[in-house]
Coordinates of C-alpha atoms in Angstrom, one line a residue:
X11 CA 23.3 -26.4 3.3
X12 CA 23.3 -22.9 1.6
X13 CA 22.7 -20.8 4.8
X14 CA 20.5 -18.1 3.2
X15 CA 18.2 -21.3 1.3
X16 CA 15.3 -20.6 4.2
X17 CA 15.3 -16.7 3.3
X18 CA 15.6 -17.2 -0.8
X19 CA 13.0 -20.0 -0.7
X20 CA 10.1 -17.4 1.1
X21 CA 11.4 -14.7 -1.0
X22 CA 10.4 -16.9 -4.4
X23 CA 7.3 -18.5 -2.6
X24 CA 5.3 -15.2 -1.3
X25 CA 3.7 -14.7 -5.1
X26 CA 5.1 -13.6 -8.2
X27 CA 8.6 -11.7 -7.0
X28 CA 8.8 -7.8 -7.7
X29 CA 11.7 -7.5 -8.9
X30 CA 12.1 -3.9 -9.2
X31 CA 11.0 -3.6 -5.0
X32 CA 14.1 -5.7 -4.0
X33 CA 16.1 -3.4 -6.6
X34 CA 14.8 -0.2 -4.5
X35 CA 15.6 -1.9 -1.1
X36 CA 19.4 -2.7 -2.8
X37 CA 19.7 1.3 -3.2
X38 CA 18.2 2.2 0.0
X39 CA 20.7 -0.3 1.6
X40 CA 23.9 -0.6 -0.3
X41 CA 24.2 2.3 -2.4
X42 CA 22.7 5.7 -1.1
X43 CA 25.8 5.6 1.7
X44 CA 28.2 4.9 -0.8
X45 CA 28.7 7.6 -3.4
X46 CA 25.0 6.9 -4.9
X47 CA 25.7 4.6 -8.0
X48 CA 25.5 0.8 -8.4
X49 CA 27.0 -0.7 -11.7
X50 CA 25.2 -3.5 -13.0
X51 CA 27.9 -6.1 -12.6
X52 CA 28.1 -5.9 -8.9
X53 CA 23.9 -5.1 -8.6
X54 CA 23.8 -8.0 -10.5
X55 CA 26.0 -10.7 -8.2
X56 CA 24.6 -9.4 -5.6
X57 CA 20.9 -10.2 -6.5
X58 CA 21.7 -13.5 -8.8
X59 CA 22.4 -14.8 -5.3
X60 CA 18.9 -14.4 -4.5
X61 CA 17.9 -16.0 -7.1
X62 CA 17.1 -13.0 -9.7
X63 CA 17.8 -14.2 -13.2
X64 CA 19.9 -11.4 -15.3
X65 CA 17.0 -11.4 -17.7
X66 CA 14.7 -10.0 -14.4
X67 CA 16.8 -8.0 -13.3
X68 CA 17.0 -6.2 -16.7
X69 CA 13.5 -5.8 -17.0
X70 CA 13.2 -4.6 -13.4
X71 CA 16.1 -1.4 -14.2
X72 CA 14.2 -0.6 -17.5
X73 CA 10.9 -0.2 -15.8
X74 CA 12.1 2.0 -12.7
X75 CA 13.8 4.1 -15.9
X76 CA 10.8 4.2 -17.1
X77 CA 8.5 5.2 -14.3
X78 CA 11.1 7.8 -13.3
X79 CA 13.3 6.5 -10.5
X80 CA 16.3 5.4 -11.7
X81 CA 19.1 7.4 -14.0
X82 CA 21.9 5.4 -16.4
X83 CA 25.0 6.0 -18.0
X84 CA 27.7 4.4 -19.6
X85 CA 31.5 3.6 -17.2
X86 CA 33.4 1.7 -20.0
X87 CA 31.5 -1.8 -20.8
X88 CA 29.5 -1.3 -17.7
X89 CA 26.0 0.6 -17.0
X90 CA 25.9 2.5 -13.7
X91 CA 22.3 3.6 -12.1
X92 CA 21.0 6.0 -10.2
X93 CA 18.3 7.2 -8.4
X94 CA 16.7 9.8 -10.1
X95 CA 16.0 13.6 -7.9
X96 CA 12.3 12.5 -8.6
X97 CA 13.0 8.8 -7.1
X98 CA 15.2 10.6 -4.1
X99 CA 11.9 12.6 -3.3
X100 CA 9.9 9.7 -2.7
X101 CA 12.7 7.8 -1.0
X102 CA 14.3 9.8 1.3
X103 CA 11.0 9.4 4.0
X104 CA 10.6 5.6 3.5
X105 CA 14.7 5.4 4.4
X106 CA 13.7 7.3 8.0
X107 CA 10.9 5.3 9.0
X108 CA 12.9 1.8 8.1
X109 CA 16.1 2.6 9.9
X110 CA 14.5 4.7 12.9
X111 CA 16.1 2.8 16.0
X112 CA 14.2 0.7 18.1
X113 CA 12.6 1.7 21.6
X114 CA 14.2 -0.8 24.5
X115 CA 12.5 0.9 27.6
X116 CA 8.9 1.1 27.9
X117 CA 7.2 4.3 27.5
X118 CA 5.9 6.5 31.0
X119 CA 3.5 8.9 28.8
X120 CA 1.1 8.1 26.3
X121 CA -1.4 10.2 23.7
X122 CA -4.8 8.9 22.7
X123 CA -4.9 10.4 18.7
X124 CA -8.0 10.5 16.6
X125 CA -7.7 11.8 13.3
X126 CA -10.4 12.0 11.1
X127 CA -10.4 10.4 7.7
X128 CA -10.7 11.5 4.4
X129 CA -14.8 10.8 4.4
X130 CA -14.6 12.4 7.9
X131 CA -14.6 9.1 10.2
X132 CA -12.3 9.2 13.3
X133 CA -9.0 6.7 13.3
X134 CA -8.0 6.3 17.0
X135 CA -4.6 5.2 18.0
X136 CA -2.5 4.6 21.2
X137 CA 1.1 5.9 21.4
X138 CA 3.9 6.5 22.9
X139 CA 3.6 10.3 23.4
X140 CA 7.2 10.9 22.2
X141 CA 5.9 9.4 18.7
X142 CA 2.4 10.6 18.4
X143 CA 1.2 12.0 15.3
X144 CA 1.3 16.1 15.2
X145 CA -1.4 15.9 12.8
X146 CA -3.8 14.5 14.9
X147 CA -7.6 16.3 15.1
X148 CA -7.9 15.3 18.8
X149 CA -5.1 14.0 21.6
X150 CA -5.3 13.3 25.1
X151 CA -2.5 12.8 26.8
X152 CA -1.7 10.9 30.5
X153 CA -0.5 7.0 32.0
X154 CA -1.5 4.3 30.7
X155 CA -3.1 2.2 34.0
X156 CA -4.2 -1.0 32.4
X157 CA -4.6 -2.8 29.0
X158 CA -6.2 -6.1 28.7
X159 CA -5.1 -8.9 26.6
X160 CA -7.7 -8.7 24.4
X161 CA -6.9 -5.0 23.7
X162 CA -3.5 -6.5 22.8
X163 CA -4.8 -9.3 20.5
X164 CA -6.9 -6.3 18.4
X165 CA -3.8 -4.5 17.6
X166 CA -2.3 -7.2 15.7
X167 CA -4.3 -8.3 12.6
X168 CA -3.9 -11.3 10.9
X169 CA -2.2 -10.1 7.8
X170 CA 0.2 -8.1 10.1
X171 CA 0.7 -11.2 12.5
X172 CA 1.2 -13.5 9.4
X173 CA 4.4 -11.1 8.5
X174 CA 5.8 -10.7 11.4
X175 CA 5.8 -14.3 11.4
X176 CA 7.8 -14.6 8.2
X177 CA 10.2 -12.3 9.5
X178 CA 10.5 -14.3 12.5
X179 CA 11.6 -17.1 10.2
X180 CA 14.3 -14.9 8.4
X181 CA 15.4 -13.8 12.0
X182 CA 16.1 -17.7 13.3
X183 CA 17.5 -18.5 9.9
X184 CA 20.4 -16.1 10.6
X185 CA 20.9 -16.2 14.0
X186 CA 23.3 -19.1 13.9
X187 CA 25.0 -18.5 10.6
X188 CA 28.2 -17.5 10.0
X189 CA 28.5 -15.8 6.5
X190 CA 30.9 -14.2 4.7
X191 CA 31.0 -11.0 2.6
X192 CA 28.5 -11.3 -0.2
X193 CA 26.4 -14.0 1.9
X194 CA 26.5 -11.1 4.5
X195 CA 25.8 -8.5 2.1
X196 CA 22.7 -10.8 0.4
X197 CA 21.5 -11.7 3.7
X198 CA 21.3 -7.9 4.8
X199 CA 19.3 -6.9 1.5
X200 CA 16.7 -9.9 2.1
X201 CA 16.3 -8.8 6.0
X202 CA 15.8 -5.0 5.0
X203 CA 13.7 -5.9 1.8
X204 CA 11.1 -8.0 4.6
X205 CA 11.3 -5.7 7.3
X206 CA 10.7 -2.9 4.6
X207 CA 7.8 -4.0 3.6
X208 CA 6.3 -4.5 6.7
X209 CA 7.2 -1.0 8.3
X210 CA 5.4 0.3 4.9
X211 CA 2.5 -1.9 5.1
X212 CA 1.2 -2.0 8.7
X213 CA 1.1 0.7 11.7
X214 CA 3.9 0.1 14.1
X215 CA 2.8 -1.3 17.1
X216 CA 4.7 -0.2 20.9
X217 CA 5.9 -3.3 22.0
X218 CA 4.3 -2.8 25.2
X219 CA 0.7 -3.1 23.3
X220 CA 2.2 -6.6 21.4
X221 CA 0.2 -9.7 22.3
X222 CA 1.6 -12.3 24.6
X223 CA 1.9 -14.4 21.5
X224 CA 2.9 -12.6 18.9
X225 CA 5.5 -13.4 16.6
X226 CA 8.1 -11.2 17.8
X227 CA 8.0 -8.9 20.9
X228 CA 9.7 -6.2 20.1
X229 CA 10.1 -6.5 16.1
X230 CA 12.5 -3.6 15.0
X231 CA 14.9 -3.9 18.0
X232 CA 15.4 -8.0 16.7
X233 CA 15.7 -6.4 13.6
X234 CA 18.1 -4.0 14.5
X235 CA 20.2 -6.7 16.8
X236 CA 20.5 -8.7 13.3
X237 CA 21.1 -5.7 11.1
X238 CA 24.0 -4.9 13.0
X239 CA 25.4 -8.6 13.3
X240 CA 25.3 -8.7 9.4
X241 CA 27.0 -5.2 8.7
X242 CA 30.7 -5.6 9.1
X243 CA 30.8 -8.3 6.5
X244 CA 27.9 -6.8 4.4
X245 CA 30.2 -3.5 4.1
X246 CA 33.2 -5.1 3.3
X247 CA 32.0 -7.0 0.2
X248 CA 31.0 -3.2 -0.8
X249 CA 34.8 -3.0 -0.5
X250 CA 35.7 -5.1 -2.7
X251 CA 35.8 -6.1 -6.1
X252 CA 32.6 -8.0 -7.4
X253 CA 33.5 -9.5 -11.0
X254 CA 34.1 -6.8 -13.7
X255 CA 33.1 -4.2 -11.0
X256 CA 35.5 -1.7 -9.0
X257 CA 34.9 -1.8 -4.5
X258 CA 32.6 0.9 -4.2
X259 CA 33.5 4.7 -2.7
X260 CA 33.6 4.9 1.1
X261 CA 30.6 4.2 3.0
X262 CA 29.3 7.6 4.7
X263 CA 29.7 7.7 8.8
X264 CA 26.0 8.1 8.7
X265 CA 25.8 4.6 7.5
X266 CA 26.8 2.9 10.7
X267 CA 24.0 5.1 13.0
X268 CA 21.1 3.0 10.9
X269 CA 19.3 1.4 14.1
X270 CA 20.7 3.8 16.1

């Protein structure tokens, strides 16, 4: 059985596929470290096995032109792209918040933050006071002496819950496989491309505020632990050769600190 089948198979089933999002998670996670530029050839083995028809992905790279965050030129018969200074701009923030490493010890100070919305109603939120907003309107700051389980259950919505669960899936899929290079290197892409869209889409809850049944207790530190598991072969199929394309330049030390 094709190891990655569980993670391809909720990629395609989750709604019509964005094919230009899992383009943008390739970047943030295979090229930025190495030298910027992706030639089509390799971007294109690497994503037809995830399923992404060439037709797709050609569509995809025309509309990120289009829209601004991609850049293209010619390398012999092959098309290498970019992202764009205006793409960088609205990437470079998205990269910090996905790759920030997990907590593992739970937090001894804590900041009640209300910040008032844009039609002036207050957004309270509990955090761990080393990451509490600095643009909150109001903070108090102390302990935290008790939380109730129903507290717990409130911070998790459904939608959130329902995602975490999916990445839970992705998580068990992997945790017994064995993969080689481009597997490894697919496999990676699909995790980051989930986890992605989670960290973008819902507040990141303190594991010490997770429900008793939630998903996943501490969700970026399993995703980390599987990150990391994947790299070494993930990196080396960056490499290597890929069909008509060259092993791409030297991955930057920085590379390896993702996680923490």
């Amino acid at each position: 059985m094709d190891p990655l089948s569980p993670l391809i198979t909720a990629l395609h089933g989750e709604g019509r596929l964005r094919v230009w999002s899992l383009v943008i998670t390739v970047f943030g996670d295979m090229v930025q470290h190495r030298g910027g530029g992706i030639s089509t050839a390799r971007l294109g083995r690497l994503l037809g096995r995830v399923g992404v028809e060439p037709g797709a992905l050609r569509t995809a790279l025309s509309r990120l032109g289009r829209d601004g965050w991609v850049t293209s030129a010619r390398s012999g018969r092959l098309s290498i792209y970019r992202l764009s200074p205006d793409g960088l701009l609205q990437f470079a923030p998205a990269t910090t918040q996905i790759y920030a490493a997990p907590r593992l010890h739970p937090a001894t100070s804590w900041a009640l933050s209300v910040t008032l919305s844009a039609s002036g109603e207050p957004v309270t939120a509990l955090h761990p006071l080393d990451t509490a907003p600095e643009e909150a309107d109001c903070q108090v700051t102390g302990t935290l002496s008790h939380i109730s389980e129903a507290f717990r259950r409130r911070s998790l919505s459904a939608p959130h819950r329902a995602a975490l669960s999916a990445l839970s899936a992705d998580l068990e899929a992997l945790s017994s496989a064995s993969l080689p290079p481009l597997e490894a290197a697919a496999a990676r892409v699909l995790l980051t491309h989930r986890w992605r869209r989670i960290v973008l889409r819902f507040p990141e809850i303190p594991f010490e505020l997770m429900p008793a049944d939630a998903p996943l207790a501490n969700p970026r530190a399993a995703v980390a632990q599987a990150y990391q598991s994947l790299t070494p072969e993930a990196e080396a199929w960056l490499d290597t050769s890929a069909g008509d394309a060259s092993p791409m330049p030297a991955a930057s030390p920085s590379a390896f600190l993702r996680f923490g």
